[in-house]
Coordinates of C-alpha atoms in Angstrom, one line a residue:
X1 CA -6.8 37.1 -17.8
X2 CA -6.0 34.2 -15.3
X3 CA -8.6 31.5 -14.9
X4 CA -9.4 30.1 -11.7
X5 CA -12.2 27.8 -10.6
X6 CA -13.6 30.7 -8.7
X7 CA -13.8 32.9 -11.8
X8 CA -15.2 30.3 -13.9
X9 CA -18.0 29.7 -10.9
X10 CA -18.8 33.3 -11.5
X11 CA -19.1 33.2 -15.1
X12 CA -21.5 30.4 -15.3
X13 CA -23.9 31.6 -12.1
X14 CA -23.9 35.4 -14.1
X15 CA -24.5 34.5 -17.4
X16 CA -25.5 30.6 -17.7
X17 CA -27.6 30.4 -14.4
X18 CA -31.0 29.6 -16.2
X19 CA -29.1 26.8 -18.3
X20 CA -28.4 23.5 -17.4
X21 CA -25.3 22.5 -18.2
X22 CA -24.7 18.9 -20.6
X23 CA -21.4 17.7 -21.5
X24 CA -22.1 14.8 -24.1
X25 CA -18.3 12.8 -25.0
X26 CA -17.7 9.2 -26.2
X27 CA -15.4 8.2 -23.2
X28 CA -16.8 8.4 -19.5
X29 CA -14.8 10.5 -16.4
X30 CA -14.9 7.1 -14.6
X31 CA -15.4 3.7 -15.1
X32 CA -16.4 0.7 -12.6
X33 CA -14.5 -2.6 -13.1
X34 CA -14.1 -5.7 -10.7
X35 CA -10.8 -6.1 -9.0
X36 CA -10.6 -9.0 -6.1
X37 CA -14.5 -9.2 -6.1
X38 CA -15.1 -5.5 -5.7
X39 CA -16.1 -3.1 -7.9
X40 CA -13.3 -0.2 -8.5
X41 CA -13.6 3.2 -9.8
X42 CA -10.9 4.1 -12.2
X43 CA -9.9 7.1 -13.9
X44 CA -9.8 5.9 -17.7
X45 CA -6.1 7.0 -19.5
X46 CA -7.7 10.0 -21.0
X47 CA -6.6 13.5 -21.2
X48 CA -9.8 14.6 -22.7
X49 CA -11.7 13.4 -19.4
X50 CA -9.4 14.6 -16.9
X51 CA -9.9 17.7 -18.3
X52 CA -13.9 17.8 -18.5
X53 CA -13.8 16.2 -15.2
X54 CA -12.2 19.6 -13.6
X55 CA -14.3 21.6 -15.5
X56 CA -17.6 20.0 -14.6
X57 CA -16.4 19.5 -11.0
X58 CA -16.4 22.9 -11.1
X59 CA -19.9 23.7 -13.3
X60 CA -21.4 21.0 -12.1
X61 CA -24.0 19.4 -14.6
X62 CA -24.8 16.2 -16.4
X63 CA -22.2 14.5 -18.4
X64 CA -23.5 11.9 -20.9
X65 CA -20.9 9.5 -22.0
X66 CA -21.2 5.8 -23.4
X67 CA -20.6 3.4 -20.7
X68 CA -16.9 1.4 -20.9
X69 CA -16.2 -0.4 -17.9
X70 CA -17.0 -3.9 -16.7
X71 CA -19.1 -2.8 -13.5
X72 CA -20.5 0.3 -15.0
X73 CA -24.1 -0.7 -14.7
X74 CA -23.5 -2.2 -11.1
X75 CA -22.2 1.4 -10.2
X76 CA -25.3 2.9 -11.3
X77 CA -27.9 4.0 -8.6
X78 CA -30.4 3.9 -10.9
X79 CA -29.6 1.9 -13.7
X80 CA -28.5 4.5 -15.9
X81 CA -26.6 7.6 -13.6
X82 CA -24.2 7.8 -10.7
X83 CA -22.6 10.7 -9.5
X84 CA -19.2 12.2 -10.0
X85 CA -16.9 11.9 -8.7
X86 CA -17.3 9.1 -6.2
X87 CA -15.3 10.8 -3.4
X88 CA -17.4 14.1 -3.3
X89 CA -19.9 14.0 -5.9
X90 CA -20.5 17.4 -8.0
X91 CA -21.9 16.4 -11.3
X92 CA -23.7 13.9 -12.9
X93 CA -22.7 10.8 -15.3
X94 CA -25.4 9.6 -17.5
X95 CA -24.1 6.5 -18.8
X96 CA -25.6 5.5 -22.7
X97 CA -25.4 1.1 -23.1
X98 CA -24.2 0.6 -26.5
X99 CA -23.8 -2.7 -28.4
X100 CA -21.2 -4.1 -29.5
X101 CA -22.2 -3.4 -33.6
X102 CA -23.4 0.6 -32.5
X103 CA -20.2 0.9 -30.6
X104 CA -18.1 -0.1 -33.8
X105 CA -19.9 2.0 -36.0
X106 CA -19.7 5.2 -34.2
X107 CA -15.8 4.5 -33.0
X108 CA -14.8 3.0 -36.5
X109 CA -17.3 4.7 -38.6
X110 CA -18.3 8.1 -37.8
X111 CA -16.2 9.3 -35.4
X112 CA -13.2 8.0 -36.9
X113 CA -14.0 8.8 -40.5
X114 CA -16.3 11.7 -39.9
X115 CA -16.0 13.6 -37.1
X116 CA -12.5 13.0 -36.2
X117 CA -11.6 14.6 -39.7
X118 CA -14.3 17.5 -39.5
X119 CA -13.2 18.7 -36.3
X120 CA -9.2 18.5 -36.9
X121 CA -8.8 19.9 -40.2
X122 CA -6.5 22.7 -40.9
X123 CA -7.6 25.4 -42.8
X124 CA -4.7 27.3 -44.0
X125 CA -1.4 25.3 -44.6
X126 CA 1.5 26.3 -42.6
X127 CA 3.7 28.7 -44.2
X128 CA 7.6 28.1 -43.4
X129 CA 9.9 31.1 -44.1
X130 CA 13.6 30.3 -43.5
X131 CA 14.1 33.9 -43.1
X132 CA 12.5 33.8 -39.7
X133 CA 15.0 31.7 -38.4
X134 CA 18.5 32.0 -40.4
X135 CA 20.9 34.4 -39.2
X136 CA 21.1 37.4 -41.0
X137 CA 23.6 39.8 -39.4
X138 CA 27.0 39.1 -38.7
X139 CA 27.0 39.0 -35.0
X140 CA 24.7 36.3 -35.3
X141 CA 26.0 34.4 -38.0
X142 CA 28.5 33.2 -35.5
X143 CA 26.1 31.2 -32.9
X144 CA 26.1 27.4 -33.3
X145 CA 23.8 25.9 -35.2

Protein backbone atom coordinates (compact mmCIF):
# COMPACT_ATOMS: atom_id res chain seq x y z
CA UNK A 1 0.00 0.00 0.00
CA UNK A 2 1.36 3.48 -1.18
CA UNK A 3 0.81 6.46 1.12
CA UNK A 4 -0.06 9.66 -0.15
CA UNK A 5 -1.21 12.79 1.67
CA UNK A 6 -4.53 12.29 0.10
CA UNK A 7 -4.91 8.76 1.64
CA UNK A 8 -3.68 9.76 4.94
CA UNK A 9 -6.45 12.90 4.68
CA UNK A 10 -8.90 10.04 4.31
CA UNK A 11 -7.78 8.04 7.05
CA UNK A 12 -7.93 10.63 9.67
CA UNK A 13 -11.43 12.35 8.50
CA UNK A 14 -12.94 8.32 8.51
CA UNK A 15 -11.78 7.15 11.53
CA UNK A 16 -10.11 10.05 13.78
CA UNK A 17 -12.69 12.84 12.80
CA UNK A 18 -14.18 13.22 16.45
CA UNK A 19 -10.40 13.56 17.72
CA UNK A 20 -8.32 16.35 17.87
CA UNK A 21 -5.12 15.72 16.86
CA UNK A 22 -1.82 16.65 19.56
CA UNK A 23 1.60 16.06 18.61
CA UNK A 24 3.68 16.80 21.80
CA UNK A 25 7.92 16.68 20.86
CA UNK A 26 10.88 18.46 22.67
CA UNK A 27 12.14 20.38 19.45
CA UNK A 28 9.67 22.84 17.70
CA UNK A 29 8.87 22.73 13.54
CA UNK A 30 10.12 26.34 13.56
CA UNK A 31 11.87 28.67 15.35
CA UNK A 32 11.97 32.68 15.28
CA UNK A 33 15.39 34.29 15.71
CA UNK A 34 16.71 37.99 14.87
CA UNK A 35 18.76 38.41 11.85
CA UNK A 36 19.56 42.19 10.63
CA UNK A 37 16.77 43.47 13.19
CA UNK A 38 14.09 41.17 11.94
CA UNK A 39 12.77 38.34 13.22
CA UNK A 40 13.36 35.07 10.89
CA UNK A 41 11.63 31.79 10.71
CA UNK A 42 13.97 28.92 10.45
CA UNK A 43 13.55 25.33 9.99
CA UNK A 44 15.67 23.85 13.03
CA UNK A 45 18.40 20.94 11.68
CA UNK A 46 16.01 18.21 12.62
CA UNK A 47 14.91 15.20 10.80
CA UNK A 48 12.38 14.42 13.38
CA UNK A 49 10.57 17.87 12.71
CA UNK A 50 10.66 17.86 9.12
CA UNK A 51 8.99 14.87 9.25
CA UNK A 52 6.09 15.71 11.80
CA UNK A 53 5.93 18.98 9.98
CA UNK A 54 4.53 17.04 6.67
CA UNK A 55 2.52 14.95 8.61
CA UNK A 56 0.70 17.63 10.51
CA UNK A 57 0.62 19.82 7.44
CA UNK A 58 -1.35 17.31 6.28
CA UNK A 59 -3.56 16.35 9.66
CA UNK A 60 -3.61 19.49 10.73
CA UNK A 61 -3.70 19.81 14.73
CA UNK A 62 -1.80 21.29 17.64
CA UNK A 63 1.81 20.58 18.02
CA UNK A 64 3.16 21.28 21.55
CA UNK A 65 6.88 21.72 21.56
CA UNK A 66 9.25 23.58 24.07
CA UNK A 67 10.16 26.94 22.63
CA UNK A 68 14.09 27.21 21.23
CA UNK A 69 14.60 30.19 19.40
CA UNK A 70 15.59 33.73 20.29
CA UNK A 71 12.34 35.49 18.89
CA UNK A 72 10.00 32.63 19.67
CA UNK A 73 7.85 34.59 22.05
CA UNK A 74 7.81 37.73 19.66
CA UNK A 75 6.40 35.30 16.94
CA UNK A 76 3.70 34.37 19.09
CA UNK A 77 0.12 35.92 18.38
CA UNK A 78 -0.81 35.28 21.58
CA UNK A 79 1.92 34.74 23.76
CA UNK A 80 1.97 31.25 23.67
CA UNK A 81 0.75 29.83 19.81
CA UNK A 82 1.50 30.84 16.19
CA UNK A 83 0.54 28.96 13.37
CA UNK A 84 2.37 26.60 11.05
CA UNK A 85 3.78 26.96 8.87
CA UNK A 86 4.27 30.67 8.35
CA UNK A 87 3.82 30.64 4.55
CA UNK A 88 0.30 28.86 4.54
CA UNK A 89 -0.62 28.05 7.98
CA UNK A 90 -2.28 24.44 8.59
CA UNK A 91 -1.61 23.48 12.15
CA UNK A 92 -0.90 24.81 15.27
CA UNK A 93 2.50 25.36 17.50
CA UNK A 94 1.95 25.57 21.10
CA UNK A 95 5.13 26.70 22.31
CA UNK A 96 5.97 25.52 26.32
CA UNK A 97 8.77 28.45 28.14
CA UNK A 98 11.14 26.38 29.92
CA UNK A 99 13.98 27.52 32.22
CA UNK A 100 17.13 27.11 31.93
CA UNK A 101 17.38 24.40 35.17
CA UNK A 102 13.82 22.45 33.65
CA UNK A 103 15.39 22.52 30.22
CA UNK A 104 18.64 20.71 31.59
CA UNK A 105 16.83 18.26 33.48
CA UNK A 106 14.53 17.01 30.95
CA UNK A 107 17.40 17.15 27.97
CA UNK A 108 20.25 15.85 30.33
CA UNK A 109 18.17 13.94 32.76
CA UNK A 110 15.18 12.20 31.58
CA UNK A 111 15.15 12.25 28.13
CA UNK A 112 18.73 11.45 27.85
CA UNK A 113 18.83 8.84 30.59
CA UNK A 114 15.28 7.72 30.56
CA UNK A 115 13.47 7.98 27.76
CA UNK A 116 16.06 7.98 25.20
CA UNK A 117 16.98 4.41 26.46
CA UNK A 118 13.36 3.10 26.96
CA UNK A 119 12.34 3.96 23.61
CA UNK A 120 15.61 2.61 21.70
CA UNK A 121 16.27 -0.54 23.18
CA UNK A 122 16.60 -3.73 21.25
CA UNK A 123 14.87 -6.56 22.31
CA UNK A 124 16.36 -9.49 20.73
CA UNK A 125 20.20 -9.33 19.88
CA UNK A 126 21.05 -9.67 16.33
CA UNK A 127 21.88 -13.04 15.20
CA UNK A 128 24.81 -13.14 12.46
CA UNK A 129 25.01 -16.39 10.51
CA UNK A 130 28.06 -16.50 8.10
CA UNK A 131 26.15 -19.07 6.23
CA UNK A 132 23.82 -16.43 4.84
CA UNK A 133 26.48 -14.73 3.10
CA UNK A 134 29.60 -17.22 2.32
CA UNK A 135 29.55 -18.91 -0.92
CA UNK A 136 28.60 -22.23 -0.82
CA UNK A 137 28.52 -23.81 -4.32
CA UNK A 138 31.20 -23.79 -6.70
CA UNK A 139 29.97 -21.40 -9.25
CA UNK A 140 29.95 -18.92 -6.68
CA UNK A 141 32.86 -19.57 -4.85
CA UNK A 142 34.56 -17.86 -7.67
CA UNK A 143 32.99 -14.14 -7.36
CA UNK A 144 35.34 -11.57 -5.74
CA UNK A 145 35.14 -10.95 -2.41
Amino acid sequence: MFWDQDRLRRLIEERLSDFQIILVSNREPYMHIYRGGEVETIMPASGMAIALDSLMQTCGGTWVAAASGEADREACTDGTHSWCPPQAPKYKLRRLWLTRQEERDYNYGFSNEAMWPLCHVAYTRPRFDSGQWEPTSPSTASLPR
